[in-house]
Coordinates of C-alpha atoms and ligand atoms in Angstrom, one line a residue:
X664 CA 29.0 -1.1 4.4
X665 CA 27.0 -2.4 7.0
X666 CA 22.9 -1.6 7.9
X667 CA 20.9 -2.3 10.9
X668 CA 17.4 -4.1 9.7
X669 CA 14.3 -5.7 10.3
X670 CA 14.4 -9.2 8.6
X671 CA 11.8 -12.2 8.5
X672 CA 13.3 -15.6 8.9
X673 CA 10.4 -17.4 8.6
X674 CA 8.2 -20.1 10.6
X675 CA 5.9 -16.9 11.8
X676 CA 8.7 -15.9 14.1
X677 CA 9.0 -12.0 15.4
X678 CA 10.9 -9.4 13.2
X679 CA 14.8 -9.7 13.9
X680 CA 17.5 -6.8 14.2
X681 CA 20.2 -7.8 12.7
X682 CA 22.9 -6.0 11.3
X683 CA 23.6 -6.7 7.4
X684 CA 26.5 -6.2 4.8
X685 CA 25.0 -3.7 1.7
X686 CA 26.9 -3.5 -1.6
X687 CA 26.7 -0.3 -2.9
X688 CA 25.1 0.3 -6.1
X689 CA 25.9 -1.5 -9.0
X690 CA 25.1 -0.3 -12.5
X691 CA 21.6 1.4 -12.7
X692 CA 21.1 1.2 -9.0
X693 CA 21.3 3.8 -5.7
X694 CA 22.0 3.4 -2.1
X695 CA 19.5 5.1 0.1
X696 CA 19.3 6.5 4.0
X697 CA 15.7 5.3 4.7
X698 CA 14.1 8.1 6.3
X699 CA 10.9 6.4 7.5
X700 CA 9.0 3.8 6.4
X701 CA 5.3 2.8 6.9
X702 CA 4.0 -0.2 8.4
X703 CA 1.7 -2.3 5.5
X704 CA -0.5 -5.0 6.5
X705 CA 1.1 -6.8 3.6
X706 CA 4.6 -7.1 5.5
X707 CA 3.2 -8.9 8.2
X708 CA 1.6 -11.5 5.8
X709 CA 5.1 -11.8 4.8
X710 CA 6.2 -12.6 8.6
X711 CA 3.6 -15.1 9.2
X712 CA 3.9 -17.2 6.3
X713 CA 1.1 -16.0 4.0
X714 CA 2.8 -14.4 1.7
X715 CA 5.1 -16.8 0.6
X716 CA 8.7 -15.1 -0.6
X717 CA 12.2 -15.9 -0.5
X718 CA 13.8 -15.8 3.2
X719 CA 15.6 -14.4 5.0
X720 CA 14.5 -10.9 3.9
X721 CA 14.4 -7.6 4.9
X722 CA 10.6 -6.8 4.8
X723 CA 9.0 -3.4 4.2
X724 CA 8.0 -1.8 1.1
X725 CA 6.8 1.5 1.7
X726 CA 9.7 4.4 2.5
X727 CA 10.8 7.4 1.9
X728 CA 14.6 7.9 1.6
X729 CA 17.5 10.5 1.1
X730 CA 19.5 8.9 -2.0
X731 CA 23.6 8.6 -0.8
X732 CA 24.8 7.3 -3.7
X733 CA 24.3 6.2 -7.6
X734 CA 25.7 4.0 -10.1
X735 CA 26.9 3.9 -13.1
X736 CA 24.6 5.2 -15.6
X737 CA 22.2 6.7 -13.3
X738 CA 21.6 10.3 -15.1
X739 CA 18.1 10.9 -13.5
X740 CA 18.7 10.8 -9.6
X741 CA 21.7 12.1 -7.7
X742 CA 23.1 11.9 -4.0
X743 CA 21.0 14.3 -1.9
X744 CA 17.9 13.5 -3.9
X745 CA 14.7 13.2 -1.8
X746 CA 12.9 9.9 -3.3
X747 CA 9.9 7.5 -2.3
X748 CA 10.6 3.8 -2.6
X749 CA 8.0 2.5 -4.9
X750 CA 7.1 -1.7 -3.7
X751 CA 6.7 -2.7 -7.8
X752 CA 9.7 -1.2 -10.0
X753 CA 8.6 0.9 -13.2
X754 CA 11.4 -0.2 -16.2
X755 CA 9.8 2.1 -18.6
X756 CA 10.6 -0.3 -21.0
X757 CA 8.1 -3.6 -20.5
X758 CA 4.8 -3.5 -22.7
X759 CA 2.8 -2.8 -19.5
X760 CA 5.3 0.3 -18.3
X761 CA 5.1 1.6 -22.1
X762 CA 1.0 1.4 -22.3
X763 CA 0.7 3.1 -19.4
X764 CA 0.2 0.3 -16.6
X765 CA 3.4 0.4 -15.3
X766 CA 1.8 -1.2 -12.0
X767 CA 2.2 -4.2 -13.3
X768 CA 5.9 -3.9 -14.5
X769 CA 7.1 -7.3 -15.6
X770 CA 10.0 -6.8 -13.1
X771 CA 7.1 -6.9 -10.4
X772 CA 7.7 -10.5 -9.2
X773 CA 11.0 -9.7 -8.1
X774 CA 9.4 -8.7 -5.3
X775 CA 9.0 -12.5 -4.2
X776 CA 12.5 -12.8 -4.4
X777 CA 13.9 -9.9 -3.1
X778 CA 16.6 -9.5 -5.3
X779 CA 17.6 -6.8 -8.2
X780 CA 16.4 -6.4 -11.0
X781 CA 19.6 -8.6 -12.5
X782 CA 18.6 -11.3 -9.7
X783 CA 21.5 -11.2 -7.4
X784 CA 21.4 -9.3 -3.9
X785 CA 22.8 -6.5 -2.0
X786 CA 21.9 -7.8 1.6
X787 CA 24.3 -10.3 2.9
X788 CA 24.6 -11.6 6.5
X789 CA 27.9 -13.8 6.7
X790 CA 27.7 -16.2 3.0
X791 CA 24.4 -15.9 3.1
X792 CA 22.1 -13.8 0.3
X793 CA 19.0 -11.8 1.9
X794 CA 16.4 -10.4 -0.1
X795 CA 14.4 -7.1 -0.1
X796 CA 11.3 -6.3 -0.8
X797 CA 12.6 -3.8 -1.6
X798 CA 13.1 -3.8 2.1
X799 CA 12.7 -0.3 3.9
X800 CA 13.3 -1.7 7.5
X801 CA 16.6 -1.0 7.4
X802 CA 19.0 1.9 7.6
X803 CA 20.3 1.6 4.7
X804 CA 18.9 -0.2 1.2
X805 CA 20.5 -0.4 -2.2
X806 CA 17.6 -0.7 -5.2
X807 CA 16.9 -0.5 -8.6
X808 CA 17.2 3.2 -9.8
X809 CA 13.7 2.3 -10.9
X810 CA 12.4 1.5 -8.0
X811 CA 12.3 5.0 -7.0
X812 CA 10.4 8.2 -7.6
X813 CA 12.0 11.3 -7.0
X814 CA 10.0 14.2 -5.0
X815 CA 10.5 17.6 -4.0
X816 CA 12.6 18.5 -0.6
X817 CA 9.5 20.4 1.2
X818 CA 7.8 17.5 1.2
X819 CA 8.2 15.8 5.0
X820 CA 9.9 12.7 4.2
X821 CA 7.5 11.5 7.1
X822 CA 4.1 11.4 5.2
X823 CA 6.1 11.2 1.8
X824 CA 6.4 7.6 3.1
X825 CA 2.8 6.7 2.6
X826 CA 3.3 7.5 -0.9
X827 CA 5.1 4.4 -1.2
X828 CA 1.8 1.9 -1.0
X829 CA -1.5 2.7 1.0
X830 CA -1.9 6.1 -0.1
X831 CA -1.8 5.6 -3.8
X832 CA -2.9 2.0 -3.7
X833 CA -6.0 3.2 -2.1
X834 CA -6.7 6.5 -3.4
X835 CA -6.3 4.4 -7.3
X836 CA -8.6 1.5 -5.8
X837 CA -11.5 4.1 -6.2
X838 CA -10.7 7.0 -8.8
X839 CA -8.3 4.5 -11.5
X840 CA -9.7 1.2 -10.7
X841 CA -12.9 2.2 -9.1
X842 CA -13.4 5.0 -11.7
X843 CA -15.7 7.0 -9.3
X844 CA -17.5 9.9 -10.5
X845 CA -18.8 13.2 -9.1
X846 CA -22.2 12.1 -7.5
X847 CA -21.4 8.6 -7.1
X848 CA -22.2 6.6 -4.1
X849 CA -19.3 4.9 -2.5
X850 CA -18.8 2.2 -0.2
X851 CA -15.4 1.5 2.0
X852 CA -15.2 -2.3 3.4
X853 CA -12.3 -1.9 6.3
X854 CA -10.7 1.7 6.6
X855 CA -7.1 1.4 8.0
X856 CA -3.7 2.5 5.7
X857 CA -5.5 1.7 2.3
X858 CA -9.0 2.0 2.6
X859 CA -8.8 5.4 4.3
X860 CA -6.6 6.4 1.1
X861 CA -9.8 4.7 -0.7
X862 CA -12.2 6.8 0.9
X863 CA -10.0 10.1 0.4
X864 CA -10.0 9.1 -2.7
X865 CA -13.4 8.3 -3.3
X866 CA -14.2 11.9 -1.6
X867 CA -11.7 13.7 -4.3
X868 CA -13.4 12.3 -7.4
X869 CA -16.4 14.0 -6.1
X870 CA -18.6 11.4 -4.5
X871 CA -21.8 12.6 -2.8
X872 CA -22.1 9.6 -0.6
X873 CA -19.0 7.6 0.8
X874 CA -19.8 5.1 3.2
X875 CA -16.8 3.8 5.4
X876 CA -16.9 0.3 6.9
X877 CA -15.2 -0.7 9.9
X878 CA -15.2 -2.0 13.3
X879 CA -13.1 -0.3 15.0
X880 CA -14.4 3.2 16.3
X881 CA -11.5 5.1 16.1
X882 CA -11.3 4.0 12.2
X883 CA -14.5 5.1 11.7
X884 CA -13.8 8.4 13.2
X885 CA -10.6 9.3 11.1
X886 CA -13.2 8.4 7.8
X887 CA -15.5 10.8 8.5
X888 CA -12.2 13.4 9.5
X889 CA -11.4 12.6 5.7
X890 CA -14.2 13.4 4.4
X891 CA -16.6 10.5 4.7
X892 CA -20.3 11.1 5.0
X893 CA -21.4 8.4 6.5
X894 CA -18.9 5.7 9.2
X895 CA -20.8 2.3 10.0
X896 CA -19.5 -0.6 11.6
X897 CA -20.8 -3.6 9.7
X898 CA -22.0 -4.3 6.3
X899 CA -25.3 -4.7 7.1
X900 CA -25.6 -1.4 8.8
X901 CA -24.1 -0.1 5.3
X902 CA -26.6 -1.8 3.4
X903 CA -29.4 -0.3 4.8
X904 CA -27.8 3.2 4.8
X905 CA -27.5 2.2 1.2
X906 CA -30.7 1.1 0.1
X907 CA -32.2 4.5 2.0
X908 CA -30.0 7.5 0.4
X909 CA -29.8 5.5 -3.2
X910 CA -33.3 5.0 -2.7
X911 CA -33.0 1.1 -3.3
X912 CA -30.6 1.8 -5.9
X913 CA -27.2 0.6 -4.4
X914 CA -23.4 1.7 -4.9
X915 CA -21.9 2.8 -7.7
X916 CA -18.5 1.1 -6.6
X917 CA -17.3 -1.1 -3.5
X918 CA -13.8 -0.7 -2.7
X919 CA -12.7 -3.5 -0.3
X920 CA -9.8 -3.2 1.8
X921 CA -10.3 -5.3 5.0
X922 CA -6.7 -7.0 6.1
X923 CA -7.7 -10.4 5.8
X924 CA -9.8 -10.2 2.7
X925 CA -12.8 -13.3 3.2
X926 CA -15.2 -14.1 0.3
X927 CA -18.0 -12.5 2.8
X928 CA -16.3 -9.7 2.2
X929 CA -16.3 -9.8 -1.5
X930 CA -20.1 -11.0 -1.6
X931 CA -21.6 -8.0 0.8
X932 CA -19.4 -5.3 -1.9
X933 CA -21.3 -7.0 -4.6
X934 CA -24.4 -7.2 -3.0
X935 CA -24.2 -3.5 -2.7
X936 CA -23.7 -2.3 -5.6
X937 CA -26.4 -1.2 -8.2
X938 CA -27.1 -2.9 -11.6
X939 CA -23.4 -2.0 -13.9
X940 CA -21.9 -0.6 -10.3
X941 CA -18.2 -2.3 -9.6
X942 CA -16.3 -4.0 -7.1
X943 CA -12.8 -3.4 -6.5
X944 CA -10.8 -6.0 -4.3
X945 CA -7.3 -4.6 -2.9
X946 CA -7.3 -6.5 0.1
X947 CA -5.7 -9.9 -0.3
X948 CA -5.6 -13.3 1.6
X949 CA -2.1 -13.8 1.4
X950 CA -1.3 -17.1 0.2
X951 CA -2.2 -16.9 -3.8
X952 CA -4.4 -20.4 -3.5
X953 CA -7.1 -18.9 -1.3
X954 CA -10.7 -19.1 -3.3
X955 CA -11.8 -15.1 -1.8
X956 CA -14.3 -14.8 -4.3
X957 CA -17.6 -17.0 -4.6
X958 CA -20.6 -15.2 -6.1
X959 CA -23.9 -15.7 -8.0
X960 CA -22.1 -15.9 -11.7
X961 CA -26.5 -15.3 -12.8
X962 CA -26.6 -11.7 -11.0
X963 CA -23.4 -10.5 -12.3
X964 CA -24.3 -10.9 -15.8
X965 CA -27.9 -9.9 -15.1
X966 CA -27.5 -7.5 -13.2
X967 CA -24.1 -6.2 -15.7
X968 CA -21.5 -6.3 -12.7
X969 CA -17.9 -5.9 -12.3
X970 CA -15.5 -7.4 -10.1
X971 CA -12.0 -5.8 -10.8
X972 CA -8.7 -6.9 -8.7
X973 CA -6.5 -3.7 -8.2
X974 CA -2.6 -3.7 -7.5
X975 CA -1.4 -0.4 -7.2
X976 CA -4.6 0.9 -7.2
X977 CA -3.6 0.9 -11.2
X978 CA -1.2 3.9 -10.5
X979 CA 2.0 4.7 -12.7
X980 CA 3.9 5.9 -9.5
X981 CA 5.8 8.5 -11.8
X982 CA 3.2 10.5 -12.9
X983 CA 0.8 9.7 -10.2
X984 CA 2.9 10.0 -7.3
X985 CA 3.9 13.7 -8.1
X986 CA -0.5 14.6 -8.3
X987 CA -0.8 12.8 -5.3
X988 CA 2.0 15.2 -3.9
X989 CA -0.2 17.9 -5.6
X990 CA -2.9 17.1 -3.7
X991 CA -1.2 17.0 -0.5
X992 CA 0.1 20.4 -1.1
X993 CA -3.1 22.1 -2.0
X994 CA -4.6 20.4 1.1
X995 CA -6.9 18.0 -0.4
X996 CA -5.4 15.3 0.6
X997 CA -4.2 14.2 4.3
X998 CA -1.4 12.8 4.7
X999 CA 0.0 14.2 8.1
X1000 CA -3.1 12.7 10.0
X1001 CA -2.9 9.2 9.0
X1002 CA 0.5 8.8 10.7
X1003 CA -1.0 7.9 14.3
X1004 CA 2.1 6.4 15.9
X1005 CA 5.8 6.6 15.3
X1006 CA 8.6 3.6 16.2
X1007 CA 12.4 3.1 16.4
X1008 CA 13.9 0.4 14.0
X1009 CA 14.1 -1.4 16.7
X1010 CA 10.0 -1.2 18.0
X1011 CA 9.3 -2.6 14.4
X1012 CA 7.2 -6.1 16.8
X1013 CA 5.4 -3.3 18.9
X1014 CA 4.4 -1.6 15.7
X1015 CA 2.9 -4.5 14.3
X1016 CA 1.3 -5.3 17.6
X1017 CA -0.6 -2.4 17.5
X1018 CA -2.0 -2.8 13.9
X1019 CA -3.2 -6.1 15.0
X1020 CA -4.7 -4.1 18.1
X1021 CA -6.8 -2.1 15.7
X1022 CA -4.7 1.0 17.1
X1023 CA -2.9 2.7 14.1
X1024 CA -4.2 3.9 10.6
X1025 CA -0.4 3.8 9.7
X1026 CA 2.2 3.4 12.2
X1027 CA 5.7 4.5 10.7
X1028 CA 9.3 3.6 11.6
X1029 CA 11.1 7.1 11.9
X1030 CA 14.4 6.8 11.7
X1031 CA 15.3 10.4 12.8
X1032 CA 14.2 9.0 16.6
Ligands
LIG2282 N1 -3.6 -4.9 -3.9 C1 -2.5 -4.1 -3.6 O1 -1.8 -3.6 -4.4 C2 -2.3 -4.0 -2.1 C3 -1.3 -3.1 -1.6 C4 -1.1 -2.9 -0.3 C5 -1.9 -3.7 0.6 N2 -2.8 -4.5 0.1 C6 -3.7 -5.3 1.0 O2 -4.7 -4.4 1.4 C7 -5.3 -4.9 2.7 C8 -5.3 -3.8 3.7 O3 -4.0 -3.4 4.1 P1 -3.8 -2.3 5.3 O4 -2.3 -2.1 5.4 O5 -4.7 -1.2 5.0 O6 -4.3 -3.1 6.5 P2 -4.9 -2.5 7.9 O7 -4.8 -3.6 8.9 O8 -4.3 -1.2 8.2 O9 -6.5 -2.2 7.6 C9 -7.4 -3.2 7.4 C10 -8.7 -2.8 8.1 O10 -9.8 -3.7 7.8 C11 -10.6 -3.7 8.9 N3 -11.5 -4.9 8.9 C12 -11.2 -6.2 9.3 N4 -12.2 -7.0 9.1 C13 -13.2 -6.2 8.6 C14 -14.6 -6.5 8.3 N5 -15.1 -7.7 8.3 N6 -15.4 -5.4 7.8 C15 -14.9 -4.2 7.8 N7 -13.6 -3.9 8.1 C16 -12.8 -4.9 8.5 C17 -9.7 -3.6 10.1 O11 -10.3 -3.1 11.3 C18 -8.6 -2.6 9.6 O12 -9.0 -1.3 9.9 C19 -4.4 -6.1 3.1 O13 -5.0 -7.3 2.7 C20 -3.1 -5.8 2.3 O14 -2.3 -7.0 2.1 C21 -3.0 -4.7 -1.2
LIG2283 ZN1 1.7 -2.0 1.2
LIG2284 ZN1 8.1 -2.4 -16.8

C-alpha cells in the first residue's frame, strides 16, 4: 500500500512529501488512517539535527487515528477502532510497564530508530528502510498494537490528538511528577503545547497560585483562559510575584517547559522554589550531551530540593489517557482551545514556521482538509 508523508532527511533540511510503500501489519501490529496529528516541538528537534535518530524518517509522534486493519494475534483492537498513537510503546510486560511506569517501557528507544518493536520497518521508499517515530505525518502508519490506546468514538479525533504527548506529558509534569497539591503554589517556565497542559494540570490538582511564564502575549493570555492566576513574561517578574503572595516563601513546584530548555532556565525554577519544593524539567535540549543543569549542589541539600526529569509526565497512557478523556468530558480540562491552527499534510513547513513564530499553542495537521 502506498502513504503520502512528511519525512526528515536530515542536514536541517525542510520536511519532504514523499509518497512511501507501508506493509500492512505483521503479527501484533495495526495499520491506521491518521486522523490528525499535532505538531511537537520535539519533531522539529528531530528535523534540525538535535535530536539525533535514524534517517530518513517519517517524524511526528502525537496522532490520533481510525485503526484499518490488525494482525495476527491482536485480540484487543479491531478495524474501526478509534485509538491515540502513544510516542513511547507500553508492552505490559517490561519491569517498568509491570510496576506501573510504563513511561519508560524498555521498548522506548525504538523510538530513535524508528522501527518495530521486532526492529525491522514498515516504511520503504524504493530499497530503502524509513523509520517512524512512530510517525503520524503520514496518511497511513503501521505500529505496534502497543503503541496505541484505544478511546471512545465521541471523542473528536481532533483534540484526541493532543492526548498523544503535550497534554499528558504536561498535565503529569505537575500532578505525577510535580505531585502538586491543593493550595500549592505553582510556577510554569514557557506555556506553549506542554506547559499549558502543565498549568491545566497544575490548576486541577487544586493549586491556589499558578504562575505562567512566557514571552509571548498571546501564551500568556490562553494560561490565564486555563485557569492560571497569575501570566508574567519573565522570570524575574515571577519571582517577585512569588516572594509577595508566598510571603517570601517560594513555590512548591516549578515545572519547566521552555522549547529550548537552557540551564538559566533550570537555575530561576530552582531559585523559586521554597525549602523541600521541586523542580520538574520536561523541556529538553535535544542533543543528549548538553550540560542544562548547573546549580548550587550546597542549597539543594540545605535547603532539601528536588530536581526531577519527567518523560511522559510519568503517565501510564492506558490508564491515564482514558482520566484525561474524563476530564475533557466533564469539562475540566481544555482540549478544543489549544488547537489554534489547522494544516494540510502538505503545509506541515508552514506549521512549524509558525511555532517558531510564537503563533500556535498546538498547530495540528487535519487530515479531513
Ligand atoms: N520530556 C518529555 O517527555 C517531553 C515530551 C514532549 C516534549 N518535550 C519537550 O518539551 C519542550 C516544550 O515542547 P512544546 O512542544 O510545548 O514547545 P513549544 O514551542 O510549543 O513551547 C515552548 C514555549 O516556551 C516558551 N519560551 C521560550 N523561551 C522561554 C523563556 N526563556 N522563558 C519562558 N518561556 C520561554 C516559548 O515562547 C514557547 O511558548 C520541548 O523542549 C520538547 O522537546 C518533552
Ligand atoms: Zn511531543
Ligand atoms: Zn514495557
Amino acid at each position: 500500500m502506498k502513504t503520502r508523508a512528511a519525512i526528515v532527511r536530515g542536514n536541517n533540511g525542510p520536511w519532504e512529501i514523499v509518497e512511501l510503500e507501508l506493509d500492512a501489519p505483521k503479527r501484533g501490529e495495526v495499520q491506521l488512517r491518521m486522523a490528525a496529528a499535532g505538531l511537537c516541538h520535539s519533531d522539529d528537534m528531530v528535523r534540525s539535527g538535535l535530536t539525533v535518530v535514524r534517517l530518513p524518517a517519517v517524524a511526528g509522534h502525537e496522532g490520533s487515528a481510525v485503526v484499518e486493519a490488525v494482525g495476527e494475534g491482536v485480540t484487543q483492537i479491531k478495524p474501526g477502532d478509534h485509538v491515540v498513537l502513544v510516542f513511547s510503546p507500553t508492552c505490559g510486560q517490561c519491569r517498568f510497564c509491570a510496576s506501573g511506569q510504563s513511561n519508560l517501557c524498555d521498548y522506548g528507544g525504538i523510538m530513535t530508530v524508528g522501527g518495530l518493536l521486532d526492529g525491522t520497518f514498515r516504511f520503504h521508499d524504493g530499497a530503502n528502510d524509513v523509520g517512524g517515530m512512530p510517525g503520524t505525518f503520514t496518511e497511513r502508519v503501521t505500529v505496534s498494537e502497543h503503541s496505541v490506546v484505544v478511546i471512545p468514538k465521541e471523542i473528536p479525533l481532533d483534540v484526541a490528538a493532543l492526548l498523544s504527548c503535550c497534554v499528558p506529558t504536561g498535565w503529569g509534569s505537575s500532578v505525577i511528577v510535580g505531585g502538586v497539591k491543593p493550595g500549592d503554589t505553582v510556577m510554569v517556565i514557557g506555556t506553549g503545547g506542554v506547559g499549558i497542559n502543565a498549568v491545566q494540570g497544575a490548576v486541577i490538582a487544586g493549586a491556589r497560585y499558578v504562575i505562567a511564564v512566557d514571552p509571548v502575549a498571546f501564551k500568556q493570555e490562553k494560561s490565564l483562559e486555563v485557569g492560571a492566576t497569575h501570566a508574567v513574561s519573565n522570570t524575574d517578574d515571577a519571582q517577585k510575584l512569588l516572594t509577595e503572595l508566598t510571603r517570601g516563601v517560594g513555590a512548591d513546584v516549578a515545572v519547566v517547559t521552555t522549547n529550548w530548555v537552557e540551564a538559566s532556565h533550570i537555575r530561576s525554577a530552582f531559585d523559586a522554589i521554597r525549602k523541600g519544593g521541586t523542580v520538574v524539567v520536561t523541556g529538553t535540549a535535544g542533543s543528549m550531551d548538553v550540560n542544562t543543569v548547573s546549580l548550587p549542589g550546597t542549597i539543594l541539600a540545605w535547603w532539601h530540593k528536588t530536581v526531577r526529569g519527567a518523560v511522559y509526565g510519568g503517565v501510564n497512557p492506558q490508564s491515564d489517557i482514558p482520566r484525561l478523556i474524563e476530564l475533557y468530558q466533564a469539562g475540566r480540562l481544555k482540549l478544543d482551545e489549544l488547537i489554534t491552527q489547522r494544516y494540510t499534510l502538505d503545509q506541515v513547513n508552514e506549521g512549524y514556521a509558525d511555532l517558531h513564530a510564537g503563533k500556535n499553542i498546538r498547530g495540528v495537521i487535519d487530515f479531513t482538509l
